[in-house]
């Protein structure tokens, strides 16, 4: 099935490449490059944590971007605590910049893109515990940047100066299962872009297949600071917790790379 899907996908991508420049079908949408590709492949938009095309996950990026590449969404444990909503957002959130404008006056935000190398300016960091086989997030009050002085005072008068309790975490086993389920076979599409009369066009012109990721490779990239945990929640909606990687390092997750 995997090989049959790859042959079919290669045929479809060849046809798309031969089309040349293609108008962005989702203007104003940062994800327009991927949405347009999915439209051309006849893939319906969904929130399922499954591969896009048979057993193949599709990822595409503009060649000019330095943005992180989203690997997958995965909420932290303990799941029953709904830790993002009930602890991070409730106790550590700050006023949303559009509170009272687009959202209610009491709208709060918790947005952090963090890795293992250093604490964020709000005092959060990713950690690896090899003994307990988990990745977790901790908080250090003393690492809060002075520009967040009002928020720091809010914490001191509220939840206090201690660490997170409980820590948000992901087990190695859960992460390995997610890799195998969602990203076992990855097709990465390089996209050239241009603008004509204010309209963006895409050219899908290079394709790389990556096969068989491993949790050991994944953890090495976390350790190197190449993989980030990305929280993006506000009072009215949790956009989901994501694991993201520097695009240059995606190939280091896999045991096989094939240029199509």
Coordinates of C-alpha atoms in Angstrom, one line a residue:
X1 CA 0.0 0.0 0.0
X2 CA 2.8 2.4 0.8
X3 CA 4.5 1.8 -2.5
X4 CA 1.2 2.1 -4.4
X5 CA 0.5 5.4 -2.7
X6 CA 4.0 6.7 -3.5
X7 CA 3.6 5.8 -7.2
X8 CA 0.2 7.6 -7.3
X9 CA 1.5 10.6 -5.3
X10 CA 4.5 10.9 -7.6
X11 CA 2.2 10.9 -10.7
X12 CA 0.0 13.6 -9.2
X13 CA 3.0 15.8 -8.1
X14 CA 4.5 15.5 -11.6
X15 CA 1.3 16.8 -13.1
X16 CA 1.3 19.7 -10.6
X17 CA 4.9 20.5 -11.4
X18 CA 4.1 20.6 -15.1
X19 CA 1.4 23.2 -14.4
X20 CA 4.1 25.8 -13.6
X21 CA 3.0 28.9 -11.7
X22 CA -0.3 28.4 -9.8
X23 CA -2.4 31.1 -8.2
X24 CA -2.7 31.0 -4.4
X25 CA -6.2 29.6 -3.8
X26 CA -6.2 30.8 -0.2
X27 CA -4.9 34.4 -0.3
X28 CA -4.3 36.0 3.0
X29 CA -3.8 32.6 4.7
X30 CA -0.3 31.8 5.9
X31 CA -1.0 28.2 5.2
X32 CA -2.1 29.0 1.6
X33 CA 0.8 27.1 0.1
X34 CA -0.2 23.9 1.7
X35 CA -3.9 24.4 1.3
X36 CA -3.5 25.1 -2.5
X37 CA -1.4 21.9 -2.8
X38 CA -4.1 19.9 -1.0
X39 CA -6.8 21.4 -3.2
X40 CA -4.8 20.4 -6.3
X41 CA -4.5 16.8 -4.9
X42 CA -8.2 16.7 -4.0
X43 CA -7.5 16.3 -0.3
X44 CA -10.3 17.6 1.9
X45 CA -9.3 19.8 4.8
X46 CA -9.7 18.1 8.2
X47 CA -8.3 18.0 11.7
X48 CA -7.5 14.3 11.7
X49 CA -4.1 13.4 13.1
X50 CA -3.5 11.0 10.2
X51 CA -1.3 11.2 7.0
X52 CA -2.8 13.3 4.2
X53 CA -2.3 11.0 1.2
X54 CA -2.7 7.3 2.0
X55 CA 0.4 6.6 4.2
X56 CA 2.1 9.8 3.2
X57 CA 2.1 13.0 5.1
X58 CA 2.6 16.1 3.0
X59 CA 4.5 19.2 4.2
X60 CA 5.2 22.2 2.0
X61 CA 7.0 25.5 2.6
X62 CA 7.9 28.6 0.6
X63 CA 11.6 28.4 -0.2
X64 CA 12.0 32.0 1.1
X65 CA 10.7 31.2 4.6
X66 CA 12.7 30.6 7.8
X67 CA 9.5 29.5 9.6
X68 CA 9.5 26.4 11.8
X69 CA 7.9 23.3 10.3
X70 CA 5.0 21.9 12.3
X71 CA 5.5 18.2 12.8
X72 CA 2.3 17.3 14.7
X73 CA -0.2 18.5 17.3
X74 CA -0.1 16.8 20.7
X75 CA -1.6 18.0 23.9
X76 CA 0.5 17.4 27.1
X77 CA -0.3 15.0 29.9
X78 CA -1.9 14.8 32.4
X79 CA -4.8 14.9 29.9
X80 CA -7.5 14.7 32.6
X81 CA -6.2 18.0 34.0
X82 CA -6.6 19.8 30.7
X83 CA -3.4 21.4 31.7
X84 CA -3.2 24.1 28.9
X85 CA -6.6 25.5 29.7
X86 CA -6.8 24.9 33.4
X87 CA -3.3 25.6 34.5
X88 CA -1.2 27.4 31.9
X89 CA -3.8 29.7 30.6
X90 CA -5.7 30.2 33.8
X91 CA -2.8 30.7 36.1
X92 CA 0.0 32.0 33.8
X93 CA -1.9 33.6 31.0
X94 CA -1.6 37.4 30.3
X95 CA -4.1 39.9 28.8
X96 CA -4.7 39.2 25.0
X97 CA -3.5 42.1 22.9
X98 CA -6.9 42.3 21.3
X99 CA -8.9 42.0 24.5
X100 CA -11.7 44.5 24.4
X101 CA -11.3 44.9 20.6
X102 CA -11.8 41.6 18.9
X103 CA -12.3 39.6 22.0
X104 CA -13.9 40.2 25.4
X105 CA -12.2 42.4 28.0
X106 CA -11.1 39.4 30.1
X107 CA -9.6 37.5 27.2
X108 CA -6.3 36.0 28.1
X109 CA -3.5 34.5 26.1
X110 CA -0.8 31.8 26.6
X111 CA 1.6 31.7 23.6
X112 CA 5.1 30.2 23.9
X113 CA 7.5 28.7 21.4
X114 CA 10.2 27.1 23.5
X115 CA 13.1 24.6 23.4
X116 CA 15.7 23.1 25.7
X117 CA 18.5 25.6 25.1
X118 CA 17.2 28.5 27.2
X119 CA 14.3 29.9 29.2
X120 CA 11.9 32.1 27.3
X121 CA 11.5 35.7 28.4
X122 CA 8.4 34.5 30.4
X123 CA 10.4 31.8 32.2
X124 CA 9.4 28.6 30.4
X125 CA 11.7 25.9 29.0
X126 CA 11.6 22.4 27.6
X127 CA 13.4 19.6 29.4
X128 CA 14.3 15.9 28.7
X129 CA 14.2 13.3 31.5
X130 CA 15.8 10.2 30.1
X131 CA 15.4 8.3 33.3
X132 CA 11.6 8.7 33.4
X133 CA 11.5 8.8 29.5
X134 CA 9.6 11.9 29.1
X135 CA 9.8 15.5 27.8
X136 CA 8.4 18.1 30.1
X137 CA 8.0 21.9 30.5
X138 CA 9.1 23.8 33.6
X139 CA 8.8 27.4 34.8
X140 CA 11.4 29.5 36.6
X141 CA 10.1 32.8 38.0
X142 CA 13.6 34.3 38.2
X143 CA 14.0 34.0 34.4
X144 CA 11.1 36.4 33.6
X145 CA 12.4 39.4 31.6
X146 CA 11.9 42.8 33.2
X147 CA 9.7 43.9 30.3
X148 CA 7.0 41.6 31.7
X149 CA 7.2 43.2 35.1
X150 CA 3.4 43.7 35.4
X151 CA 2.8 40.1 34.6
X152 CA 5.5 39.0 37.0
X153 CA 3.8 41.0 39.7
X154 CA 0.4 39.4 38.8
X155 CA 2.0 35.9 39.2
X156 CA 3.6 36.8 42.6
X157 CA 0.3 38.0 43.9
X158 CA -1.6 35.0 42.4
X159 CA -0.2 31.5 41.7
X160 CA 3.2 32.4 43.3
X161 CA 6.8 32.1 42.3
X162 CA 7.1 28.3 42.3
X163 CA 7.4 25.8 39.4
X164 CA 4.5 24.4 37.5
X165 CA 2.5 21.7 39.2
X166 CA 2.0 19.4 37.6
X167 CA 4.5 19.7 34.8
X168 CA 3.1 19.4 31.3
X169 CA 4.7 16.3 29.8
X170 CA 4.9 13.8 26.9
X171 CA 6.2 10.3 27.2
X172 CA 8.8 8.9 24.8
X173 CA 6.4 6.1 24.0
X174 CA 3.5 8.5 23.1
X175 CA 5.9 10.6 20.9
X176 CA 7.2 7.5 19.2
X177 CA 3.6 6.3 18.4
X178 CA 2.7 9.7 17.1
X179 CA 5.8 9.7 14.8
X180 CA 4.9 6.3 13.4
X181 CA 1.2 7.1 13.0
X182 CA 1.5 10.6 11.5
X183 CA 5.0 11.0 10.0
X184 CA 6.2 7.5 9.1
X185 CA 6.4 8.6 5.5
X186 CA 6.9 12.3 4.8
X187 CA 6.8 14.1 1.4
X188 CA 8.3 17.5 1.7
X189 CA 7.5 19.9 -1.1
X190 CA 9.7 23.0 -1.9
X191 CA 7.8 25.9 -3.2
X192 CA 8.9 28.9 -5.2
X193 CA 6.8 32.0 -5.0
X194 CA 6.2 35.3 -6.9
X195 CA 3.8 38.2 -6.9
X196 CA 2.1 39.7 -10.0
X197 CA -0.3 42.6 -9.5
X198 CA -0.5 41.8 -5.8
X199 CA -1.4 38.2 -6.4
X200 CA 0.8 35.4 -5.0
X201 CA 1.7 32.4 -7.3
X202 CA 3.3 29.1 -6.4
X203 CA 5.6 26.7 -8.3
X204 CA 5.8 23.3 -6.7
X205 CA 9.1 22.2 -8.2
X206 CA 11.1 19.9 -5.8
X207 CA 10.0 16.9 -3.8
X208 CA 11.8 15.0 -1.1
X209 CA 10.6 11.7 0.5
X210 CA 11.6 10.8 4.0
X211 CA 11.0 7.4 5.4
X212 CA 11.1 5.7 8.8
X213 CA 11.6 8.2 11.6
X214 CA 13.0 7.1 15.0
X215 CA 12.4 8.4 18.5
X216 CA 16.2 8.3 19.0
X217 CA 16.7 10.8 16.2
X218 CA 13.7 12.9 17.4
X219 CA 15.2 13.2 20.9
X220 CA 18.6 14.1 19.5
X221 CA 16.9 17.1 17.7
X222 CA 15.1 18.1 20.9
X223 CA 18.5 18.0 22.7
X224 CA 20.1 20.1 20.0
X225 CA 17.4 22.7 20.4
X226 CA 16.1 22.1 16.8
X227 CA 12.6 20.9 18.0
X228 CA 10.3 23.3 19.8
X229 CA 7.1 23.0 21.8
X230 CA 4.6 25.6 20.6
X231 CA 1.7 26.6 22.9
X232 CA -1.0 28.8 21.3
X233 CA -4.1 29.2 23.5
X234 CA -6.5 32.0 24.4
X235 CA -9.5 32.0 26.7
X236 CA -12.0 31.4 23.8
X237 CA -9.9 28.8 21.9
X238 CA -6.9 26.5 22.2
X239 CA -5.3 26.3 18.8
X240 CA -3.5 23.2 19.9
X241 CA 0.0 22.4 21.2
X242 CA 2.5 21.6 18.4
X243 CA 5.9 20.1 18.1
X244 CA 7.8 22.1 15.5
X245 CA 11.3 21.7 13.9
X246 CA 13.8 24.0 12.1
X247 CA 13.1 23.0 8.5
X248 CA 16.9 22.4 7.9
X249 CA 16.8 19.6 10.5
X250 CA 13.8 17.6 9.3
X251 CA 16.0 15.1 7.4
X252 CA 17.7 14.2 10.7
X253 CA 14.5 12.6 12.0
X254 CA 14.6 9.9 9.3
X255 CA 16.6 6.9 8.4
X256 CA 16.0 7.2 4.6
X257 CA 15.8 10.2 2.2
X258 CA 14.8 10.0 -1.4
X259 CA 14.8 12.9 -3.8
X260 CA 11.9 12.5 -6.1

